[in-house]
PDB file of C-alpha atoms and ligand atoms in Angstrom:
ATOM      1  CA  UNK A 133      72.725 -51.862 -54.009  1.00  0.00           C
ATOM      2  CA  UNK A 134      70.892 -49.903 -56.769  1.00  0.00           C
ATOM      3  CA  UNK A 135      67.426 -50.526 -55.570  1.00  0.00           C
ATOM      4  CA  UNK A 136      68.294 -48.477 -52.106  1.00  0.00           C
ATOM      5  CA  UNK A 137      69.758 -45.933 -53.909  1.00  0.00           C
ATOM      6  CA  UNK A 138      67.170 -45.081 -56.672  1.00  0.00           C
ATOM      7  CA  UNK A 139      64.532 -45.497 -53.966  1.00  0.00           C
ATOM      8  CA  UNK A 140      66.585 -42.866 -51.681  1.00  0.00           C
ATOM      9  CA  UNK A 141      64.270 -39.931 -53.556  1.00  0.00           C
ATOM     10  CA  UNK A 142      61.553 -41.268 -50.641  1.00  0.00           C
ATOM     11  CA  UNK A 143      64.203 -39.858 -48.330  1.00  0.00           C
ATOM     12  CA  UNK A 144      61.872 -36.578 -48.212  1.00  0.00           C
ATOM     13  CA  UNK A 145      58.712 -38.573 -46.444  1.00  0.00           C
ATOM     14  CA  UNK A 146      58.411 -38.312 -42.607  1.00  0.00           C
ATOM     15  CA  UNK A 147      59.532 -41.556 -41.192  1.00  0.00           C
ATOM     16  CA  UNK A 148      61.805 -42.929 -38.275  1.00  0.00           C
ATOM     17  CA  UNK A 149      63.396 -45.029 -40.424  1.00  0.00           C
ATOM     18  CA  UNK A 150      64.492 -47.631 -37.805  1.00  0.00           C
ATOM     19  CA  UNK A 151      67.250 -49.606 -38.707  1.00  0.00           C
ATOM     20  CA  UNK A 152      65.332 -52.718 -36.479  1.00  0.00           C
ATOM     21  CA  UNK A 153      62.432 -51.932 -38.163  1.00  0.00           C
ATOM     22  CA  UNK A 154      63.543 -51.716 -41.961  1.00  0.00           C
ATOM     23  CA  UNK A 155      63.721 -53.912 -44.446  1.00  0.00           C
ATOM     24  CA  UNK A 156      67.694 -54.597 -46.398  1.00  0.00           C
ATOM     25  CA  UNK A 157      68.305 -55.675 -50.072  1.00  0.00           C
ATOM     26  CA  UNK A 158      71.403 -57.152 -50.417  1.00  0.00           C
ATOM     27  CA  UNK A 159      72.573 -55.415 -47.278  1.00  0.00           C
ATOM     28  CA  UNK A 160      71.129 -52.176 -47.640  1.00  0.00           C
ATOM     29  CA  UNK A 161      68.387 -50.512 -46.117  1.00  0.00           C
ATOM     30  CA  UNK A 162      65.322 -49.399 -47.996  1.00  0.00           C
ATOM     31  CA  UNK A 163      65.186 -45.567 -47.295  1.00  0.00           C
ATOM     32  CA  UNK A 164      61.709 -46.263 -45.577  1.00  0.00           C
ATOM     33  CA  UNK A 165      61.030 -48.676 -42.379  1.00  0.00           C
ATOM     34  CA  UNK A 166      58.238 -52.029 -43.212  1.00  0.00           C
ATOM     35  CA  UNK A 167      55.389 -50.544 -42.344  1.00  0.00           C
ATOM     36  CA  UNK A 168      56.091 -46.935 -44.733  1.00  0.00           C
ATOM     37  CA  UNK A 169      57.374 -48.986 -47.803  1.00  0.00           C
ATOM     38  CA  UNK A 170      54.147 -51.231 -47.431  1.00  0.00           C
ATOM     39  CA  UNK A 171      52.014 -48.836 -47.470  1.00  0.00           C
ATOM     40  CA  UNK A 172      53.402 -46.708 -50.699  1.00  0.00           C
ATOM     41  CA  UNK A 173      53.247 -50.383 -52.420  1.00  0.00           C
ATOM     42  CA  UNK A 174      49.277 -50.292 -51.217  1.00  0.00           C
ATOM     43  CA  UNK A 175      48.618 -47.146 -53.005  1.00  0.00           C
ATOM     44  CA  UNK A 176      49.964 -48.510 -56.382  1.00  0.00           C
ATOM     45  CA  UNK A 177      46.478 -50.227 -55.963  1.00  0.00           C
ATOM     46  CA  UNK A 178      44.688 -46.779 -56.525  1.00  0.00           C
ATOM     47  CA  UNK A 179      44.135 -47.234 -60.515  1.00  0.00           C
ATOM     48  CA  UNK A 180      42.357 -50.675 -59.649  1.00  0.00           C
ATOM     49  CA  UNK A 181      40.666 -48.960 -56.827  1.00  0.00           C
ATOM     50  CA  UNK A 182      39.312 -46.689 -59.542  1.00  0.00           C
ATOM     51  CA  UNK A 183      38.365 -49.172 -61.991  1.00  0.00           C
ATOM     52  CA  UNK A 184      36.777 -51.419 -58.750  1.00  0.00           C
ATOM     53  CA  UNK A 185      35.498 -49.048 -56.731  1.00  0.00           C
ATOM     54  CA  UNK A 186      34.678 -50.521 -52.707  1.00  0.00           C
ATOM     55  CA  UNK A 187      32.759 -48.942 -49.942  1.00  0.00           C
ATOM     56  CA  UNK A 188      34.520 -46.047 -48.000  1.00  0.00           C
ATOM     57  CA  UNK A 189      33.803 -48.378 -44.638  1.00  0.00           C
ATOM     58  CA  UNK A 190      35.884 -51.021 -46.228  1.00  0.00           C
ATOM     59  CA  UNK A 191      38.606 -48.825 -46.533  1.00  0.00           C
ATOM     60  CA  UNK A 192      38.036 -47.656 -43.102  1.00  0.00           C
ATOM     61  CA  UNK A 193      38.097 -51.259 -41.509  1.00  0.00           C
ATOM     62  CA  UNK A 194      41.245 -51.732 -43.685  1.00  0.00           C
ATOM     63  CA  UNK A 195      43.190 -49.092 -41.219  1.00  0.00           C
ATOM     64  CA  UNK A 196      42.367 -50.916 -38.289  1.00  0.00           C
ATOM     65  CA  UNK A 197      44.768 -54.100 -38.429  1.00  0.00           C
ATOM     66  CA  UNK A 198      47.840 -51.347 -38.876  1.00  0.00           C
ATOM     67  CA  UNK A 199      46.053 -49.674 -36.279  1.00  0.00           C
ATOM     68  CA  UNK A 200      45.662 -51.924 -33.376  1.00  0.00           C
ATOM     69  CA  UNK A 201      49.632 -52.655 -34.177  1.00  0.00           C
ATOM     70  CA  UNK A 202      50.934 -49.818 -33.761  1.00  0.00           C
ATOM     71  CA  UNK A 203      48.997 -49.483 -31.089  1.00  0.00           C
ATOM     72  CA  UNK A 204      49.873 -52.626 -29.026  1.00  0.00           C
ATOM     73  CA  UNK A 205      53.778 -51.697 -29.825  1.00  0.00           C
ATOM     74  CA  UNK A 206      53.440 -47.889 -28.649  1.00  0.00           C
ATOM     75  CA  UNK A 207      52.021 -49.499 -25.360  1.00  0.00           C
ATOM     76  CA  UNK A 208      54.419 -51.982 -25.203  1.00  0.00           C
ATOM     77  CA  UNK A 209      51.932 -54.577 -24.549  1.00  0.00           C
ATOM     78  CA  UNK A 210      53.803 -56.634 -27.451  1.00  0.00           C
ATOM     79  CA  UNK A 211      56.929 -56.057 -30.184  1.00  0.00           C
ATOM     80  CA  UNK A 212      55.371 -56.676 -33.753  1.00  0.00           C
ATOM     81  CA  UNK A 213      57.304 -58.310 -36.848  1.00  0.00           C
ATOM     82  CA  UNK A 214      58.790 -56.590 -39.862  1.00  0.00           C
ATOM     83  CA  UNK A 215      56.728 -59.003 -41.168  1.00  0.00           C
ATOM     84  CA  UNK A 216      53.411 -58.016 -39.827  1.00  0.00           C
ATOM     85  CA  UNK A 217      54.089 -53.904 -40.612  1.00  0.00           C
ATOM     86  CA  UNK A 218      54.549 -55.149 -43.887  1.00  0.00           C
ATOM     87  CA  UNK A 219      51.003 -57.330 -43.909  1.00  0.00           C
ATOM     88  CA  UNK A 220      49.341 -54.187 -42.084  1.00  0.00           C
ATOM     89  CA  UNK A 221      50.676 -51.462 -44.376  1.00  0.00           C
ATOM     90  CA  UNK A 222      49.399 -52.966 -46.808  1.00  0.00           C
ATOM     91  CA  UNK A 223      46.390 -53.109 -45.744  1.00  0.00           C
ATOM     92  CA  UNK A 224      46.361 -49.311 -44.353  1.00  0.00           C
ATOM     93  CA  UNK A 225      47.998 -48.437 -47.739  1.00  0.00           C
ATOM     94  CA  UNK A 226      44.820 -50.161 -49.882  1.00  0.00           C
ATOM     95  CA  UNK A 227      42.401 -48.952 -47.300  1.00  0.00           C
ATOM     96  CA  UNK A 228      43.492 -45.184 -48.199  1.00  0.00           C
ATOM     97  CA  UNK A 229      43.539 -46.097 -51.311  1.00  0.00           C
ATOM     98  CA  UNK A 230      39.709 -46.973 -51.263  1.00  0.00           C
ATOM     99  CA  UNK A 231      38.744 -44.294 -48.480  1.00  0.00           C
ATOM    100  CA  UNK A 232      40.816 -41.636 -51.587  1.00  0.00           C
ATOM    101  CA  UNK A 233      38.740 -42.967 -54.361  1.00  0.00           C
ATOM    102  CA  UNK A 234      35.195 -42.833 -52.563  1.00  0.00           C
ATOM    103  CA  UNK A 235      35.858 -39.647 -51.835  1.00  0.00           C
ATOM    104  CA  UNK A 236      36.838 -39.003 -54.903  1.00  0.00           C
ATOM    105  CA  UNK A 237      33.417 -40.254 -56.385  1.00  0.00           C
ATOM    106  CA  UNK A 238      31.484 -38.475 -54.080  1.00  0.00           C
ATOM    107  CA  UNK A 239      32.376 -35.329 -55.291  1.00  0.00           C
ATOM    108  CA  UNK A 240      32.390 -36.124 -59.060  1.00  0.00           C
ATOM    109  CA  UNK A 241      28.460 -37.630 -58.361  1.00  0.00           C
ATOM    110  CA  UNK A 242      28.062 -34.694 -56.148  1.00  0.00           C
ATOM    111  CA  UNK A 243      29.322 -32.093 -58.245  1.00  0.00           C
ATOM    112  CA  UNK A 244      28.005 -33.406 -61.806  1.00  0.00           C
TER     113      UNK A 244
HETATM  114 ZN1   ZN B 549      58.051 -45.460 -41.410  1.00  0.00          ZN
END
């Protein structure tokens, strides 16, 4: 499929890459697993994130879903879902997003 292929540049960011754990267009695998592919589509919210700026302990709170499911996996307490690395990248991916652009804002305020 083209998609996989012109998104095979990602190939360079760390990532296990999982077959089980990777979402397939039209039979291919994206060159990322869920939860890495979710969160690159969070940061596309970063020029929002500029225009609406939120509080940095938004973006914080934001990293905790992804957080406490990785988590629960790595202890084997419970398998998650392609579905919910997706949801919870997202949300990680935004949360950056917000805790880059407060950061960012500090230092223009602090600096000007
Ligand atoms: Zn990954």
């Amino acid at each position: 499929m083209r998609i996989a292929k012109a998104l095979s540049f990602l190939s360079f960011i760390p990532c296990h890459r999982l077959p089980s754990r990777s979402i397939y267009l039209n039979g291919k695998q994206i060159p990322l697993c869920a939860r890495c592919m979710a969160i690159l589509l969070g940061y596309l919210m970063l020029p929002a994130l500029f225009l609406m700026p939120l509080p940095f302990l938004v973006g914080v709170l934001l990293q905790v879903p992804m957080l406490a499911d990785g988590f629960t996996q790595y202890k084997k307490w419970r398998e998650s879902t392609n579905w919910l690395r997706v949801v919870t990248g997202l949300l990680s991916g935004v949360g950056q997003g917000v805790i880059v652009v407060s950061v960012v804002n500090f230092l223009v305020e602090s600096l000007s």
